Amino acid sequence: TAAKPWNQIVRVREDVRTGALSLQEFAADLFDVVNHTGKRPIYENPSKFFSLSYATSAQRDIAAATAERLRGKSDKAIRQLELTYGGGKTHTLVTLTPLFRDPTALPDLPAVREFKAAMSGEPPTARIAAVCFDKLDIEAGIPVLSPTGEERMLKHPWSVIAFQLAGADGLRTIHGDGKDAERDTPPRDLLIEKVLQMPGKEGLATLILFDEVLMYAGEKAKDPVKGQQFREQFLNFLQSLTQAVSKVSAASLIVSLLASDPKRDDAFGRQLLSDMANILGRKEDEPFMPVGKDDVAEILRRRLLDPETTKDPNTF
């Protein structure tokens, strides 16, 4: 018998067919997800997100490794996403956010079941501190939400972490004078460690997500007056942070260093990238590449085709 045309077997999703769904809505944005801005409804709503998501083998491995660490059962605290342009790094950070922020609210969908199977059960609940360096303005800072929903504009990544994990108390913990304010120099690992332990008082693990680090660090480090000082301070901060995360048994740091704009890949940027990667590499397990070439077809299938018509793989 002659094979049926594909459009008699499966249907394109209605929102794709009619043009109601724009490609821009598929642009992953960790800031929007963490801060519930409403600008990325596909990514901010777990049901919509996971209905369109394919849990790649590498993403399942990342989720499983992170879950083990957040349960306090692994000594591998630092994970770096592979330094390649594209390849699903931000998407992976976005995926980890609902998996660990509120596991009880996860929808019963194939992708969620695949992640839970990889994690050998329900994910541990974590307080998440995401530093979206592509949104961190070097002069104005970035809006940050505390665990209770208070919003502040903060300029330094250590402040962004502390406020997300413990609000004003987090800022006081790392401030030399115990003030509810930012400090201009990076804290050392002993103070960072205290902040990382604070969610544990509420029975929560601690998950820190870094996205697009080079976009911020490269711009700051190129300042002709203060650039060298910043570079040294920032690398010292990374060193202190990795040491602190490694000491807190239920804390993990997942990092995407590479800026999303490949045009920024100049000699200066490559050297700074190398310096940061070397610091992370002293503590991390092997780097992950979230999406492989064999995953692309399944990713497109889930995003473009009506799931009701693709349930049975034997129809293809």
Coordinates of C-alpha atoms in Angstrom, one line a residue:
T1 CA 0.0 0.0 0.0
A2 CA 1.1 3.5 -0.7
A3 CA 2.3 5.6 2.2
K4 CA -0.2 8.2 3.3
P5 CA 0.9 11.9 3.0
W6 CA 2.2 13.2 6.3
N7 CA -0.7 15.7 6.7
Q8 CA -3.2 12.8 6.7
I9 CA -1.4 11.3 9.7
V10 CA -0.5 14.2 11.9
R11 CA -1.7 17.8 12.2
V12 CA 0.3 21.0 12.7
R13 CA -0.6 22.7 15.9
E14 CA -3.4 25.1 15.4
D15 CA -1.5 28.1 16.8
V16 CA 1.4 27.3 14.4
R17 CA -0.9 26.8 11.4
T18 CA -2.8 30.1 11.9
G19 CA 0.3 32.1 12.7
A20 CA -1.0 32.9 16.2
L21 CA 2.2 31.5 17.7
S22 CA 5.2 33.6 16.8
L23 CA 8.8 32.3 16.8
Q24 CA 9.6 35.1 19.3
E25 CA 7.5 33.3 21.8
F26 CA 9.9 30.4 21.6
A27 CA 12.9 32.6 22.6
A28 CA 13.9 31.2 26.0
D29 CA 14.3 33.9 28.7
L30 CA 15.3 32.9 32.2
F31 CA 14.6 36.3 33.6
D32 CA 10.9 36.3 32.5
V33 CA 10.4 32.8 34.0
V34 CA 12.0 33.5 37.3
N35 CA 10.3 36.9 37.7
H36 CA 6.9 35.8 36.4
T37 CA 6.7 38.8 34.0
G38 CA 4.0 37.4 31.8
K39 CA 6.0 38.1 28.7
R40 CA 6.8 34.5 27.9
P41 CA 3.6 32.6 28.6
I42 CA 4.9 29.4 27.0
Y43 CA 7.8 29.3 29.3
E44 CA 6.2 30.7 32.4
N45 CA 3.3 28.2 32.4
P46 CA 4.6 24.7 33.3
S47 CA 1.7 23.0 31.5
K48 CA 2.3 24.9 28.3
F49 CA 6.1 24.6 28.5
F50 CA 6.3 20.9 29.2
S51 CA 3.6 20.1 26.6
L52 CA 6.0 21.5 24.0
S53 CA 9.2 20.2 25.5
Y54 CA 11.3 17.2 24.7
A55 CA 13.5 16.0 27.5
T56 CA 16.8 15.3 25.7
S57 CA 19.1 12.7 27.0
A58 CA 21.6 15.3 28.2
Q59 CA 18.8 17.4 29.9
R60 CA 17.6 14.3 31.7
D61 CA 21.2 13.7 32.9
I62 CA 21.5 17.3 34.1
A63 CA 18.2 17.1 36.0
A64 CA 19.2 13.8 37.5
A65 CA 22.6 15.0 38.6
T66 CA 21.2 18.2 40.0
A67 CA 18.5 16.3 41.9
E68 CA 21.1 14.1 43.5
R69 CA 23.1 17.1 44.6
L70 CA 20.0 18.9 46.0
R71 CA 19.1 15.8 47.9
G72 CA 22.5 16.0 49.5
K73 CA 23.6 12.7 47.9
S74 CA 26.3 13.9 45.6
D75 CA 29.6 15.8 46.0
K76 CA 29.3 17.2 42.4
A77 CA 28.1 20.7 43.1
I78 CA 29.1 22.7 40.0
R79 CA 27.8 22.1 36.5
Q80 CA 28.9 24.0 33.4
L81 CA 26.8 24.0 30.2
E82 CA 28.9 23.3 27.2
L83 CA 30.6 26.4 25.7
T84 CA 29.0 26.4 22.3
Y85 CA 26.8 29.0 20.6
G86 CA 23.2 28.0 20.7
G87 CA 22.5 24.4 21.8
G88 CA 19.8 24.9 24.4
K89 CA 21.7 26.3 27.3
T90 CA 19.2 28.9 28.4
H91 CA 16.3 26.5 27.6
T92 CA 17.9 24.0 30.0
L93 CA 18.2 26.6 32.8
V94 CA 14.5 27.5 32.2
T95 CA 13.6 23.8 32.4
L96 CA 15.3 23.3 35.7
T97 CA 13.4 26.2 37.2
P98 CA 9.9 24.7 37.4
L99 CA 11.3 21.2 38.0
F100 CA 12.8 22.3 41.3
R101 CA 11.0 25.5 42.3
D102 CA 7.6 23.8 42.9
P103 CA 7.7 20.1 42.0
T104 CA 4.2 19.6 43.5
A105 CA 2.7 21.9 40.7
L106 CA 4.3 20.0 37.8
P107 CA 1.7 18.8 35.2
D108 CA 1.3 15.1 34.4
L109 CA 2.8 15.2 30.9
P110 CA 5.3 13.0 29.0
A111 CA 8.2 15.3 29.4
V112 CA 7.7 15.7 33.1
R113 CA 7.4 11.9 33.5
E114 CA 10.6 11.5 31.6
F115 CA 12.4 13.9 33.9
K116 CA 11.0 12.3 37.0
A117 CA 12.0 8.9 35.8
A118 CA 15.6 10.2 35.2
M119 CA 15.6 11.6 38.7
S120 CA 14.3 8.4 40.2
G121 CA 11.2 10.0 41.7
E122 CA 9.9 13.4 42.8
P123 CA 12.4 16.3 42.5
P124 CA 13.6 18.0 45.7
T125 CA 12.2 21.4 46.3
A126 CA 14.8 24.2 46.0
R127 CA 15.0 28.0 46.4
I128 CA 16.3 29.3 43.2
A129 CA 18.6 32.3 42.7
A130 CA 19.0 33.1 39.0
V131 CA 21.5 35.7 37.8
C132 CA 20.5 36.6 34.3
F133 CA 23.7 38.5 33.3
D134 CA 22.2 39.5 29.9
K135 CA 19.7 41.6 31.9
L136 CA 22.1 43.0 34.5
D137 CA 22.7 46.6 33.5
I138 CA 26.2 47.7 34.6
E139 CA 24.8 51.1 35.9
A140 CA 21.2 50.5 36.9
G141 CA 21.3 46.8 37.9
I142 CA 18.4 44.4 37.6
P143 CA 15.0 44.0 39.3
V144 CA 15.2 41.1 41.8
L145 CA 12.4 39.4 43.7
S146 CA 12.9 38.1 47.3
P147 CA 11.2 34.9 48.5
T148 CA 8.3 37.0 49.8
G149 CA 7.8 38.9 46.6
E150 CA 9.6 42.1 47.5
E151 CA 11.3 43.7 44.5
R152 CA 14.6 45.7 44.5
M153 CA 17.0 47.0 41.9
L154 CA 20.4 45.4 42.6
K155 CA 23.7 45.9 40.8
H156 CA 26.0 43.2 42.0
P157 CA 25.6 39.4 41.3
W158 CA 26.3 38.5 44.9
S159 CA 23.5 40.8 46.0
V160 CA 21.2 39.3 43.4
I161 CA 21.9 35.8 44.8
A162 CA 21.6 36.8 48.5
F163 CA 18.3 38.7 48.0
Q164 CA 16.6 35.9 46.0
L165 CA 17.7 33.3 48.6
A166 CA 16.8 35.2 51.8
G167 CA 15.6 38.7 51.0
A168 CA 16.8 41.6 53.2
D169 CA 18.3 39.0 55.6
G170 CA 20.5 37.7 52.8
L171 CA 21.9 41.2 52.1
R172 CA 22.5 41.7 55.9
T173 CA 24.4 38.4 56.1
I174 CA 27.0 39.4 53.5
H175 CA 27.3 43.1 54.4
G176 CA 30.3 44.0 56.6
D177 CA 28.1 46.2 58.8
G178 CA 25.1 44.0 58.8
K179 CA 23.1 46.6 56.7
D180 CA 20.1 45.8 54.6
A181 CA 22.0 47.2 51.6
E182 CA 24.4 46.2 48.8
R183 CA 28.1 45.9 49.3
D184 CA 30.4 47.0 46.4
T185 CA 33.0 44.3 46.9
P186 CA 32.4 40.5 46.5
P187 CA 32.0 38.6 49.8
R188 CA 34.4 35.7 50.5
D189 CA 33.2 32.1 50.7
L190 CA 32.4 32.0 54.4
L191 CA 29.8 34.7 54.1
I192 CA 28.4 33.3 50.9
E193 CA 28.2 29.9 52.6
K194 CA 26.0 31.4 55.3
V195 CA 23.6 32.7 52.7
L196 CA 23.5 29.4 50.8
Q197 CA 22.5 27.6 54.0
M198 CA 19.6 29.9 54.7
P199 CA 17.0 28.1 52.5
G200 CA 17.8 24.9 54.4
K201 CA 16.2 26.4 57.5
E202 CA 12.9 26.1 55.7
G203 CA 13.7 22.6 54.4
L204 CA 14.7 23.7 51.0
A205 CA 17.7 23.0 48.8
T206 CA 19.6 25.9 47.1
L207 CA 20.0 26.1 43.3
I208 CA 21.9 28.9 41.7
L209 CA 21.6 29.5 37.9
F210 CA 24.0 31.7 35.9
D211 CA 23.1 32.6 32.4
E212 CA 25.0 34.6 29.8
V213 CA 27.9 35.5 32.2
L214 CA 30.2 36.8 29.5
M215 CA 27.8 39.4 28.3
Y216 CA 28.0 41.2 31.6
A217 CA 31.6 40.4 32.7
G218 CA 33.1 41.2 29.3
E219 CA 31.5 44.6 29.3
K220 CA 32.5 45.5 32.8
A221 CA 36.0 44.2 32.4
K222 CA 36.6 46.4 29.3
D223 CA 36.2 49.6 31.3
P224 CA 39.4 51.5 30.6
V225 CA 39.6 52.8 34.2
K226 CA 38.1 50.1 36.5
G227 CA 38.2 47.1 34.1
Q228 CA 41.2 45.3 35.6
Q229 CA 40.0 45.8 39.1
F230 CA 36.6 44.4 38.2
R231 CA 38.2 41.5 36.4
E232 CA 40.1 40.5 39.5
Q233 CA 37.2 41.0 41.8
F234 CA 34.8 39.0 39.6
L235 CA 37.2 36.1 39.2
N236 CA 37.7 36.1 43.0
F237 CA 33.9 36.1 43.4
L238 CA 33.6 33.1 41.2
Q239 CA 36.3 31.3 43.1
S240 CA 34.6 32.1 46.5
L241 CA 31.2 31.1 45.2
T242 CA 32.3 27.7 43.9
Q243 CA 34.1 27.0 47.2
A244 CA 30.9 28.0 49.2
V245 CA 28.6 25.9 47.0
S246 CA 30.8 22.9 47.3
K247 CA 30.7 23.1 51.1
V248 CA 26.9 23.2 51.3
S249 CA 25.7 19.7 50.7
A250 CA 22.3 20.6 49.2
A251 CA 23.5 23.5 47.0
S252 CA 24.2 23.4 43.3
L253 CA 25.5 25.9 40.8
I254 CA 24.6 25.6 37.1
V255 CA 26.5 27.9 34.7
S256 CA 26.2 29.1 31.1
L257 CA 29.1 31.4 30.5
L258 CA 28.9 32.1 26.8
A259 CA 27.2 35.2 25.5
S260 CA 24.4 34.6 23.0
D261 CA 25.9 37.0 20.4
P262 CA 28.8 35.3 18.7
K263 CA 30.1 38.6 17.4
R264 CA 31.3 39.3 21.0
D265 CA 33.7 36.5 20.7
D266 CA 36.9 38.6 20.4
A267 CA 40.3 37.9 21.9
F268 CA 39.5 39.7 25.1
G269 CA 36.3 37.8 25.5
R270 CA 37.9 34.5 24.8
Q271 CA 40.5 35.1 27.5
L272 CA 38.0 36.1 30.1
L273 CA 35.9 33.1 29.1
S274 CA 38.8 30.9 29.6
D275 CA 39.7 32.4 33.0
M276 CA 36.1 31.8 34.2
A277 CA 35.9 28.3 32.8
N278 CA 39.1 27.4 34.5
I279 CA 37.8 28.5 37.9
L280 CA 34.6 26.6 37.5
G281 CA 36.5 23.6 36.1
R282 CA 38.4 23.2 39.4
K283 CA 35.2 22.2 41.1
E284 CA 32.8 20.9 38.5
D285 CA 32.0 17.6 37.0
E286 CA 32.2 17.1 33.2
P287 CA 30.5 19.9 31.2
F288 CA 27.1 19.1 29.6
M289 CA 26.0 19.8 26.0
P290 CA 22.2 20.1 26.6
V291 CA 21.0 19.4 23.0
G292 CA 22.6 17.0 20.6
K293 CA 22.1 16.8 16.8
D294 CA 19.9 13.7 17.3
D295 CA 17.5 15.6 19.5
V296 CA 16.5 18.2 16.9
A297 CA 13.9 16.2 15.1
E298 CA 12.0 15.4 18.3
I299 CA 12.2 18.9 19.6
L300 CA 10.6 20.2 16.4
R301 CA 8.0 17.5 16.4
R302 CA 6.8 18.4 19.8
R303 CA 6.8 22.1 19.2
L304 CA 5.1 22.1 15.7
L305 CA 2.7 19.1 15.7
D306 CA -0.5 18.5 17.5
P307 CA 0.4 16.1 20.4
E308 CA -3.0 14.3 20.0
T309 CA -1.8 13.1 16.5
T310 CA 1.7 12.0 17.6
K311 CA 1.0 9.8 20.5
D312 CA 1.6 6.5 18.6
P313 CA 5.1 6.5 17.0
N314 CA 4.0 3.4 14.9
T315 CA 1.9 5.7 12.7
F316 CA 5.0 7.3 11.2

